[in-house]
CSV table of C-alpha atoms in Angstrom, one decimal:
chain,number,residue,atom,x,y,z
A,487,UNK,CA,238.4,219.9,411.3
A,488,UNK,CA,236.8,217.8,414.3
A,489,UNK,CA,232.9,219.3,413.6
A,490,UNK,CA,231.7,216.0,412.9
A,491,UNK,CA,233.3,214.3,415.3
A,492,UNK,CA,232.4,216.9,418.2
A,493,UNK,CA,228.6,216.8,416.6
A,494,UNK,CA,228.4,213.2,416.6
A,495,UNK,CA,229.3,213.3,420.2
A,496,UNK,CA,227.0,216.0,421.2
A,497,UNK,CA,224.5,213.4,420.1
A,498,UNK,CA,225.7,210.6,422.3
A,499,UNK,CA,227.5,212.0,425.3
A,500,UNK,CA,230.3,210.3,427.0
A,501,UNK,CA,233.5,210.9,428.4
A,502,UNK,CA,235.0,207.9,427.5
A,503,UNK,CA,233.9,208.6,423.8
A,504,UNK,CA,235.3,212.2,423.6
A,505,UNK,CA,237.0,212.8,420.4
A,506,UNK,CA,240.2,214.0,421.5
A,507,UNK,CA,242.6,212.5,418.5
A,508,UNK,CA,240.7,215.0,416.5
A,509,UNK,CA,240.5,218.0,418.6
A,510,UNK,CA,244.3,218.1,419.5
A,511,UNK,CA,244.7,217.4,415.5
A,512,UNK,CA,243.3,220.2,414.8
A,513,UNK,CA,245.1,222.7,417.4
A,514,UNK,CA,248.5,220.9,415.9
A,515,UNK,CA,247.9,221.5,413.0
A,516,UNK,CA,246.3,225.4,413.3
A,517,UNK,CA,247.5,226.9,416.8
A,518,UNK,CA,245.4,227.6,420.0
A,519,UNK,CA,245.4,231.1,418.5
A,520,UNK,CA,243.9,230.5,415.4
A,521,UNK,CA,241.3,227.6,416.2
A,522,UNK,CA,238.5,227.4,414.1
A,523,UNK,CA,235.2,229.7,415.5
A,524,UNK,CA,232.9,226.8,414.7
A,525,UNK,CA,235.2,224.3,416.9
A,526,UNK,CA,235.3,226.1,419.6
A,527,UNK,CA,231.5,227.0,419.3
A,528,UNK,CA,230.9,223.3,419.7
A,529,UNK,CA,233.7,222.5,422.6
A,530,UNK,CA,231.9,225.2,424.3
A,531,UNK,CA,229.0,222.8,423.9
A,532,UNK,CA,230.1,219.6,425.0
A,533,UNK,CA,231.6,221.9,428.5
A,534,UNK,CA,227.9,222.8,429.3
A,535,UNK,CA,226.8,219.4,428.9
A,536,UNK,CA,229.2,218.2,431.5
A,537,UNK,CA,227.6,218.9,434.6
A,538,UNK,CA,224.6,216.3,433.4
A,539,UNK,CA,227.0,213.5,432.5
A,540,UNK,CA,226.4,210.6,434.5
A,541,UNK,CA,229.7,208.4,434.1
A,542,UNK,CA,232.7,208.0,436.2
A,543,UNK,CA,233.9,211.3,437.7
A,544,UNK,CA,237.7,210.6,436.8
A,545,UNK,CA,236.8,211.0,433.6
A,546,UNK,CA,234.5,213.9,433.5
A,547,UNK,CA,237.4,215.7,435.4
A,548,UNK,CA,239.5,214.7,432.3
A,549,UNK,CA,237.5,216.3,429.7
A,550,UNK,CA,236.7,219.1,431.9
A,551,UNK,CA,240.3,220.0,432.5
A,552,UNK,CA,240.8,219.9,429.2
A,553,UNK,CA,238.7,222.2,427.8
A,554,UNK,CA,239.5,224.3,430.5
A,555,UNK,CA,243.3,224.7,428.5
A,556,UNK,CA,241.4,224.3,424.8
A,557,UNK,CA,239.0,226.9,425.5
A,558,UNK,CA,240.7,229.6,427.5
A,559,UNK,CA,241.9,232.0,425.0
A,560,UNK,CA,238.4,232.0,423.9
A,561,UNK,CA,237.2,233.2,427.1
A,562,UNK,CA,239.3,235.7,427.8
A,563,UNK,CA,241.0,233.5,431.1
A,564,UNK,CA,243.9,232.8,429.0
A,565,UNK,CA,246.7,232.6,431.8
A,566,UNK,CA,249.8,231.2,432.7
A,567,UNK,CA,248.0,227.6,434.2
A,568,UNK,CA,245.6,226.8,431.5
A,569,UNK,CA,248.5,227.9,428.7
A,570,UNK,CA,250.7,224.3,430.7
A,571,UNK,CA,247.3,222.4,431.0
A,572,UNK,CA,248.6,222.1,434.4
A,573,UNK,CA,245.0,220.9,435.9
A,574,UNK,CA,245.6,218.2,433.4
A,575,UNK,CA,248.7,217.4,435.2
A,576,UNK,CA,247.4,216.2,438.7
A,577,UNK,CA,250.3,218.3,440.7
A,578,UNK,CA,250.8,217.5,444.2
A,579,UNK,CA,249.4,220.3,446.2
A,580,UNK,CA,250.5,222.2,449.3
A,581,UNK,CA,247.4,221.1,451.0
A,582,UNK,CA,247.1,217.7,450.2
A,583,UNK,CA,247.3,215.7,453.9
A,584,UNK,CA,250.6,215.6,455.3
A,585,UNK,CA,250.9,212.0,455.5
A,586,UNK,CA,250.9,212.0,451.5
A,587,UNK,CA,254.5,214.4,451.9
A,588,UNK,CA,256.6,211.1,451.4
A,589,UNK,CA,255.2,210.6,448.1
A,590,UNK,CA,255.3,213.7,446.2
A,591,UNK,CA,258.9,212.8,445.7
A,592,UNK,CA,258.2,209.7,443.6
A,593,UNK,CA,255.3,211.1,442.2
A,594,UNK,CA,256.9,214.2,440.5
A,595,UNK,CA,259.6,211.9,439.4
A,596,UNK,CA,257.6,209.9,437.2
A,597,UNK,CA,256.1,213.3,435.6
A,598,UNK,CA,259.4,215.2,435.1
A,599,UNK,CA,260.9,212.0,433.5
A,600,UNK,CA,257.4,211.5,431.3
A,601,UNK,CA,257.4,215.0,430.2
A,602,UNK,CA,261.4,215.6,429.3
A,603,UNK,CA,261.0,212.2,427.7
A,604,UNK,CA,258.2,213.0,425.8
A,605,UNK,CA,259.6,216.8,424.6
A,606,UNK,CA,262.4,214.2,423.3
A,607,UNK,CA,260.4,212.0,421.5
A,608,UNK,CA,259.5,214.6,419.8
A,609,UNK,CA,262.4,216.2,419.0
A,610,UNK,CA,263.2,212.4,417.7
A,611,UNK,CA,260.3,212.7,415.4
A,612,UNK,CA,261.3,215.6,413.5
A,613,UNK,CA,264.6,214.6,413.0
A,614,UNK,CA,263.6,211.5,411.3
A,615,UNK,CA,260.5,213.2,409.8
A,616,UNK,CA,258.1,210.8,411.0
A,617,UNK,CA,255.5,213.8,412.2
A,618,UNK,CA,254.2,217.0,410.9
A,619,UNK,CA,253.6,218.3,413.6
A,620,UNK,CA,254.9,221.9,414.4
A,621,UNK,CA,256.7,222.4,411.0
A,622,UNK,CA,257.9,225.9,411.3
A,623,UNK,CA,261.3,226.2,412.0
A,624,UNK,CA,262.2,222.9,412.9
A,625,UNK,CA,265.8,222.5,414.7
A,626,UNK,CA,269.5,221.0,412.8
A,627,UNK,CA,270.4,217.6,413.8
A,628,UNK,CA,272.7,219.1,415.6
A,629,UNK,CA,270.5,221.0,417.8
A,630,UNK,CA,268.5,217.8,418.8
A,631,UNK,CA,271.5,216.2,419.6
A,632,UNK,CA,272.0,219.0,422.4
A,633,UNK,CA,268.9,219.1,423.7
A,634,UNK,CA,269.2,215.0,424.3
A,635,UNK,CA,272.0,215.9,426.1
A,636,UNK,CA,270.7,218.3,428.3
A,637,UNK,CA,267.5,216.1,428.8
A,638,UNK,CA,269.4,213.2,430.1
A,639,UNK,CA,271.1,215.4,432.2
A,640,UNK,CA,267.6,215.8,433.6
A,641,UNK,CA,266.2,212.9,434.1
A,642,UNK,CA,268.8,210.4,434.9
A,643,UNK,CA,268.8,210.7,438.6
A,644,UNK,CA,264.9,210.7,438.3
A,645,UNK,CA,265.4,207.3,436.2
A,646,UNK,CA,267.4,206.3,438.9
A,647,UNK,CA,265.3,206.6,441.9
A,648,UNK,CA,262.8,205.0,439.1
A,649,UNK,CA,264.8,202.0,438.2
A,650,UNK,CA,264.6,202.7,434.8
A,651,UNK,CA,268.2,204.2,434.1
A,652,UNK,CA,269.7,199.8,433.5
A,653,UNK,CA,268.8,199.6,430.0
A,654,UNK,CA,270.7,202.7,429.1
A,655,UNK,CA,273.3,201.1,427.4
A,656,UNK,CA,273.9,203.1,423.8
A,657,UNK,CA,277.0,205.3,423.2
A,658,UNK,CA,275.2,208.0,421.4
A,659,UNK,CA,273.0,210.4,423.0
A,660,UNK,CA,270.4,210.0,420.9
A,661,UNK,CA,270.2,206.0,421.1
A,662,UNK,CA,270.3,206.4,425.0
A,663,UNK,CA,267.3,208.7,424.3
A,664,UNK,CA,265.6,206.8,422.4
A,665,UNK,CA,265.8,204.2,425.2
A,666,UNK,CA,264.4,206.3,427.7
A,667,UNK,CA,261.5,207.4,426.1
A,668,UNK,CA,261.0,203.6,425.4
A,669,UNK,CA,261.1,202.2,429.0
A,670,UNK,CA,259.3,205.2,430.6
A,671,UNK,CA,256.6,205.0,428.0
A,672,UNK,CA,256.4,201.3,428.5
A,673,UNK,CA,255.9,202.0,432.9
A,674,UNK,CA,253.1,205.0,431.8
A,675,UNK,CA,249.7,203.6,433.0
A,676,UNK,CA,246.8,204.3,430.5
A,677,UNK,CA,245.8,207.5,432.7
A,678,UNK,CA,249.4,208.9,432.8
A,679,UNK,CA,249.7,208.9,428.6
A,680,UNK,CA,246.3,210.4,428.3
A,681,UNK,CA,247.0,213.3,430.6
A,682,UNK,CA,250.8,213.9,429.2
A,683,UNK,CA,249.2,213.6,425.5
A,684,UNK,CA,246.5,215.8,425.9
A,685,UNK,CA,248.4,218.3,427.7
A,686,UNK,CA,250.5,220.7,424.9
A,687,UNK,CA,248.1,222.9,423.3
A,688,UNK,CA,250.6,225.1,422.0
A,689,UNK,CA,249.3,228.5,420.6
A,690,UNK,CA,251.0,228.3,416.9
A,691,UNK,CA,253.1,226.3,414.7
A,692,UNK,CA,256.8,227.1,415.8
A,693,UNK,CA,258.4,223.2,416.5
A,694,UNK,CA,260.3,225.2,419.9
A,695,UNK,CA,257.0,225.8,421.2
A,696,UNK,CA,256.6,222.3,422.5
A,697,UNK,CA,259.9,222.1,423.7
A,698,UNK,CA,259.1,225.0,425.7
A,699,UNK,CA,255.6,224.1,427.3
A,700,UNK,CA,257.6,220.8,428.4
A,701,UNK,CA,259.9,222.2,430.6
A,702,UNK,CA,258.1,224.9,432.0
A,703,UNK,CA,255.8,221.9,432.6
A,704,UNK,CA,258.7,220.2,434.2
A,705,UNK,CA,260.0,223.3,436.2
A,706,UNK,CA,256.2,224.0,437.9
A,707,UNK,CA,256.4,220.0,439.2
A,708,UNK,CA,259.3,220.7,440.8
A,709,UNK,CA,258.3,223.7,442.3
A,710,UNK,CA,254.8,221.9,443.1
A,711,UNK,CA,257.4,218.9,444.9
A,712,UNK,CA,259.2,222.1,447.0
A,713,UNK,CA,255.7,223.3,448.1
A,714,UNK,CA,255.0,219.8,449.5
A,715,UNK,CA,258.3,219.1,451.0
A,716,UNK,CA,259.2,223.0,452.5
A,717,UNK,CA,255.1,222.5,454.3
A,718,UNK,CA,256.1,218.9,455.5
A,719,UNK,CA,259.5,220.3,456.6
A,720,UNK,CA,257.8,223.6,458.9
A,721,UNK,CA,255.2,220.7,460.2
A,722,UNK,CA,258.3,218.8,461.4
A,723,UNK,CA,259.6,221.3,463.0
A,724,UNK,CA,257.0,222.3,464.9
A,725,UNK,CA,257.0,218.7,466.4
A,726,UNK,CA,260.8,218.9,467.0
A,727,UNK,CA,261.6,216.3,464.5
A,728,UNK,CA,265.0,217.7,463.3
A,729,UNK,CA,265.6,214.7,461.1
A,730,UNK,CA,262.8,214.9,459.3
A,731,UNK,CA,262.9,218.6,458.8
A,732,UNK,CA,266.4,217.8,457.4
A,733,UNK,CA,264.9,215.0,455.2
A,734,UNK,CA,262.2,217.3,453.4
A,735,UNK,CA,264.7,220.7,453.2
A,736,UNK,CA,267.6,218.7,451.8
A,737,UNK,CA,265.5,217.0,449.4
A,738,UNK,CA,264.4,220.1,448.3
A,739,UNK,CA,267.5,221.4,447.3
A,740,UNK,CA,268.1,218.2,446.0
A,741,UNK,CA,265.4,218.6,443.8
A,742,UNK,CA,266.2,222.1,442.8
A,743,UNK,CA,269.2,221.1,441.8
A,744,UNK,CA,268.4,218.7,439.5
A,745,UNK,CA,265.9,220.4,437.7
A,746,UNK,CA,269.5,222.6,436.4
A,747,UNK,CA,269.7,221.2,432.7
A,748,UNK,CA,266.2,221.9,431.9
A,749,UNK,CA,267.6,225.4,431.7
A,750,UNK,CA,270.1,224.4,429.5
A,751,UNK,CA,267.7,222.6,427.5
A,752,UNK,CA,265.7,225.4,427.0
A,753,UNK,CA,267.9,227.8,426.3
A,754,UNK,CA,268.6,225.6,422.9
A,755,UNK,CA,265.7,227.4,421.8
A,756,UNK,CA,265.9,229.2,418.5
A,757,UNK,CA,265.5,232.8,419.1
A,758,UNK,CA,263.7,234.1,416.2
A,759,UNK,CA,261.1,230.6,416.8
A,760,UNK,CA,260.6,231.7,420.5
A,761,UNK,CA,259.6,235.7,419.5
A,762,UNK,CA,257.9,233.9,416.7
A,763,UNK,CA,255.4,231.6,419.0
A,764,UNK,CA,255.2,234.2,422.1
A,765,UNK,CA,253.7,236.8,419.9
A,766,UNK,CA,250.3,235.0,420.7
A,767,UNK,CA,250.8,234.2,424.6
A,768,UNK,CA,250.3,237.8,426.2
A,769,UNK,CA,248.3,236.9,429.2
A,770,UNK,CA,250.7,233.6,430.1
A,771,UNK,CA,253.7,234.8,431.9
A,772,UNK,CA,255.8,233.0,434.9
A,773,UNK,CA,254.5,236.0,437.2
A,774,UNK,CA,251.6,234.0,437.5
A,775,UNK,CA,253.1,230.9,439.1
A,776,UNK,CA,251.5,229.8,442.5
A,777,UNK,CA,254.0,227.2,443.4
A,778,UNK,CA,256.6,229.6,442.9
A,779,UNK,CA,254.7,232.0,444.9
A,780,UNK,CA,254.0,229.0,447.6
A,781,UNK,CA,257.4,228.0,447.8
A,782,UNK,CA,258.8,231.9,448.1
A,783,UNK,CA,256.3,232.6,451.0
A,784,UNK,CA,256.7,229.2,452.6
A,785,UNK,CA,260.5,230.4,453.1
A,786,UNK,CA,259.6,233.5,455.0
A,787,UNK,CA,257.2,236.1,455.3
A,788,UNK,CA,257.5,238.1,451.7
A,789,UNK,CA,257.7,241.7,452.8
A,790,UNK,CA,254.6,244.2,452.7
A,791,UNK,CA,255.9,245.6,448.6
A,792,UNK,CA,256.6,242.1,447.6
A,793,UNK,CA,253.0,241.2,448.9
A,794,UNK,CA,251.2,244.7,447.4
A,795,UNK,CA,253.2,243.7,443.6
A,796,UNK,CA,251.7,242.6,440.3
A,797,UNK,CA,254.0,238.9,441.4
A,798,UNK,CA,251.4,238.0,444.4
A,799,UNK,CA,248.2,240.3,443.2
A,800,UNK,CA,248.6,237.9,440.0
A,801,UNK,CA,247.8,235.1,442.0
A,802,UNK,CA,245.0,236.2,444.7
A,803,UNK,CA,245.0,233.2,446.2
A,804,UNK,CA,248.6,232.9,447.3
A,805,UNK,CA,248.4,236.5,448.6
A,806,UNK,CA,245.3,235.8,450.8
A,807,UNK,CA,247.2,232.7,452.3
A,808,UNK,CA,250.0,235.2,452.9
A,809,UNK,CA,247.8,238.1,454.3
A,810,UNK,CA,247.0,235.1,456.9
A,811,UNK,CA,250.3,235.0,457.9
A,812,UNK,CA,250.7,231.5,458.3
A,813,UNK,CA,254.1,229.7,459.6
A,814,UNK,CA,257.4,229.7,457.7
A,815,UNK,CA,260.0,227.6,457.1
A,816,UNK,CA,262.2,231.1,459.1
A,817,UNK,CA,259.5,230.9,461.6
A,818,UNK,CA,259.7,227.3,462.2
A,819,UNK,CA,263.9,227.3,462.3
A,820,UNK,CA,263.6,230.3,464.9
A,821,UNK,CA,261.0,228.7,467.3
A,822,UNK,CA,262.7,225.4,467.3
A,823,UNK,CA,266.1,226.7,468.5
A,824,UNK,CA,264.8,229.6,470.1
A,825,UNK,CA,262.3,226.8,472.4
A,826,UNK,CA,265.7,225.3,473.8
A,827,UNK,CA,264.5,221.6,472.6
A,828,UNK,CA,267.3,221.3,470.0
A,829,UNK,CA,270.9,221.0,470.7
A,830,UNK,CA,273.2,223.8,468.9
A,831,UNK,CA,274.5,220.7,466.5
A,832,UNK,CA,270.6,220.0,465.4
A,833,UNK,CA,270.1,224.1,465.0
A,834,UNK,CA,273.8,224.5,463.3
A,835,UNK,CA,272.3,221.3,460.9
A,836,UNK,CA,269.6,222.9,460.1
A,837,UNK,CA,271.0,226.3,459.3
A,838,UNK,CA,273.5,224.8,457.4
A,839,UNK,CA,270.8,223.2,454.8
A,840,UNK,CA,268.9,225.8,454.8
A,841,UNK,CA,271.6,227.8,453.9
A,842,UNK,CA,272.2,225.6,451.1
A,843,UNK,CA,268.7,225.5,449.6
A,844,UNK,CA,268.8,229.1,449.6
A,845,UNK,CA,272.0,229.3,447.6
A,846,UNK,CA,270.2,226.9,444.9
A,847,UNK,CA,266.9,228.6,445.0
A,848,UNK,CA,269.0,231.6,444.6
A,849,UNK,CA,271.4,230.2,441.3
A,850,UNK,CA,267.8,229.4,439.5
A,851,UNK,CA,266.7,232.9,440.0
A,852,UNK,CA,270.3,234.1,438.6
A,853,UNK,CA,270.0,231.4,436.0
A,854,UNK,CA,266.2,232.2,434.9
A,855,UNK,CA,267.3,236.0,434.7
A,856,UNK,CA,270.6,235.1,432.6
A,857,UNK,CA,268.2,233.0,430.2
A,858,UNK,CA,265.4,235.7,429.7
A,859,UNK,CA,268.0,238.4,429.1
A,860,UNK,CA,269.1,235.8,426.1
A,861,UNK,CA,265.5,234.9,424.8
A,862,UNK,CA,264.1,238.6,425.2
A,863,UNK,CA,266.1,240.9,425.1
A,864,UNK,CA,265.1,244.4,426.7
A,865,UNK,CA,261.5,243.4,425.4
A,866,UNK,CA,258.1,243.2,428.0
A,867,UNK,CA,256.7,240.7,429.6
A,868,UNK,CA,253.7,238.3,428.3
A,869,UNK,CA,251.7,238.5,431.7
A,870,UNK,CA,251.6,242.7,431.6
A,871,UNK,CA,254.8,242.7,433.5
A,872,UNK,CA,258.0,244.6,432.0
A,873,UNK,CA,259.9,241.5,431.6
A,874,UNK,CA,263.9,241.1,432.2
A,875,UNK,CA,263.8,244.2,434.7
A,876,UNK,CA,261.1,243.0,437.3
A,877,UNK,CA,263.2,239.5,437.0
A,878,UNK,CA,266.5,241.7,437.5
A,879,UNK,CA,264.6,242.9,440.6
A,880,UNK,CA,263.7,240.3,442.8
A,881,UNK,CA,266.6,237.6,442.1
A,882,UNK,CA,268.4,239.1,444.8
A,883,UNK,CA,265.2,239.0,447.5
A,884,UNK,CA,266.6,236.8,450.5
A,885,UNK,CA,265.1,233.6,450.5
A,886,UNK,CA,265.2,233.3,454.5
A,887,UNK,CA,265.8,236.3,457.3
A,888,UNK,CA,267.3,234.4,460.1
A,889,UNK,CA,269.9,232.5,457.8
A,890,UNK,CA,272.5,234.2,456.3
A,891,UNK,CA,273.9,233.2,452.6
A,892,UNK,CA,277.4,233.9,453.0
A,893,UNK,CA,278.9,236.4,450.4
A,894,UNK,CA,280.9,234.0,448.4
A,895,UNK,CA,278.2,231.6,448.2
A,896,UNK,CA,275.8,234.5,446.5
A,897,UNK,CA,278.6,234.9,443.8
A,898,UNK,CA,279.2,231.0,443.5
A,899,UNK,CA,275.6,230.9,442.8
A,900,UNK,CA,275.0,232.8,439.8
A,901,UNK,CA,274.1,230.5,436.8
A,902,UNK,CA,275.3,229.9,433.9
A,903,UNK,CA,273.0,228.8,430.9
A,904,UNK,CA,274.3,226.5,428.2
A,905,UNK,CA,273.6,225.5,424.7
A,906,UNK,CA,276.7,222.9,424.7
């Protein structure tokens, strides 16, 4: 256990010093859910020492953010967020200035392609047993060999934009993997490794588990990107730049798209492995989500029940941007052509990608649905919700009012989830 690590530190504070090899040891080796008392005793600790640390604020925010995640089961704020260490993360944010818009896109590409890359490595390292970490119930060869499938599938057009896709050169999916976690390891500055490192705190043993904080890690960047991009798209609007909107809504589908195979990445997870591990993370559910919640309310309007349900009182702060009824994307399309300064080819443009990023958004609803039928079964939700139904309930919800989704494309967009 880290107690004389974290004791020896208590004695001479500093961020830079924080034992943090030892502290993730020991939730590795153990589970969040069964820390030591004594450990967390002391972690609780160093987090009132914080606010009289006098070193460089970067890292302060570090080690804040991360006991934030270590210590939130034991104080009773365990929740969807701090269960993906996404404070750790440094997400692009719907209110960031708009002239930073151009760069979420580059930004959430080197993240998605660090965190698929780094859920591989580690499936790398089980197969040739050079870690034990997460022993229970580790995967076949076979099964790793999917999931590097699947996670190229994921991250090569990331590695494109990147330029880091020319030295994939090996015939087997595995090599190739091993070749991406090589080269984007290699472009990782030092800040980048020690927020991706720190940032699975999984709450047991099961080896699936860390498989599974990775891509709902991966899926809440790109949903963090949409938030970013459907904002910058409604601020274009409002100035009339049609080409710009067009830029920001079509790389959001673009985006959504992508961000496909993660879904059939995680639905290589073992069944009994994934009951096994979620056992201990009631209180962490998906209903919790604010960038899905952002993006959803950044479409249109949600309407009065959608607003007054456990999916936006879970996140407070979502529903009080809604209940201040600020523009939407529906708004935005409506004013524009309504004002007479676009021609009918800019509005029939814009209606048409639109259109388009609602069929997608609507496929990952269908294809989350399809998933959690597979993984759960008929059984509740972890965040008090009752699970499968509630998702059976709002994939359907129109993403925008004043553009229709043509019937055929609703049935063309119902997923499909694959283990192959």
């Amino acid at each position: 256990m880290p107690q004389a690590e974290l004791q020896c530190w208590l004695h001479e504070p500093d961020p830079m010093k924080f034992p943090y090899d030892a502290v993730v040891r020991h939730y590795h080796q153990v589970g969040k859910h069964f820390v030591d008392p004594k450990v967390l005793r002391l972690l609780d600790e160093v987090r009132e020492r914080l606010p009289a640390l006098r070193a460089p604020w970067p890292q302060v925010q570090m080690l804040a953010s991360f006991l934030s995640t270590a210590l939130d089961k034991a104080d009773e704020r365990y929740d969807y967020p701090t269960y993906l260490a996404l404070g750790l993360l440094q997400l692009p944010a719907v209110d960031d200035p708009q002239e930073q818009a151009p760069f979420a896109r580059s930004r959430c590409d080197r993240l998605v392609a660090q965190l698929v890359t780094d859920a591989l490595a580690f499936e790398l390292a089980a197969l040739d047993e050079t870690t034990t970490l997460l022993p229970r119930m580790r995967p076949t060869p076979e099964l790793v060999g999917k999931r590097c499938r699947h996670g190229l599938r994921a991250i090569r057009p990331a590695l494109g934009r990147m330029a880091l896709d020319g030295g994939l050169v090996a015939a087997d999916p595995v090599e190739v993997v091993r070749q991406a976690c090589s080269m984007v390891t290699a472009d990782m500055s030092l800040a980048e490794r020690q927020a991706v490192r720190l940032g699975v705190l999984p709450v047991d043993t099961c080896h699936d588990e860390y498989l599974f904080l990775r891509v709902l890690q991966a899926f809440e960047t790109t949903f963090a990107l949409l938030a970013v991009q459907l904002r910058a798209a409604i601020e274009a609007l409002g100035e009339r730049r049609e080409e710009r909107a067009l830029h920001f809504i079509d790389g959001s589908e673009t985006a959504l798209r992508e961000s496909a195979p993660l879904f059939s990445m995680l639905a290589t997870m073992q069944i009994e492995s994934f009951r096994t591990f979620r056992e201990f993370t009631e209180g962490a559910s998906a209903i919790q989500s604010r960038n899905y919640k952002i993006v959803e309310s950044l479409c249109r309007t949600p309407d009065g029940e959608r607003v007054d349900s456990p999916a936006y009182r879970s996140v407070p702060d979502v529903r009080a941007r809604v209940l201040g009824t600020p523009r939407t994307l529906d708004d935005a399309y409506q004013e524009a052509c309504g004002s007479g300064d676009l021609t009918p080819e800019q509005c029939e443009r814009l209606r048409r990608v639109m259109a388009e990023f609602a069929r997608t958004l609507m496929r990952w609803r269908q294809t989350h649905y399809r998933l959690a039928v597979r993984m759960l079964g008929t059984a509740s939700g972890t965040g008090y919700t009752e699970g499968t139904p509630y998702l059976r309930s709002v994939r359907d919800i129109p993403v925008f009012r004043s553009v229709d989704v043509d019937a055929p494309g609703v049935v063309q967009s119902e997923g499909v989830v694959t283990t192959s």
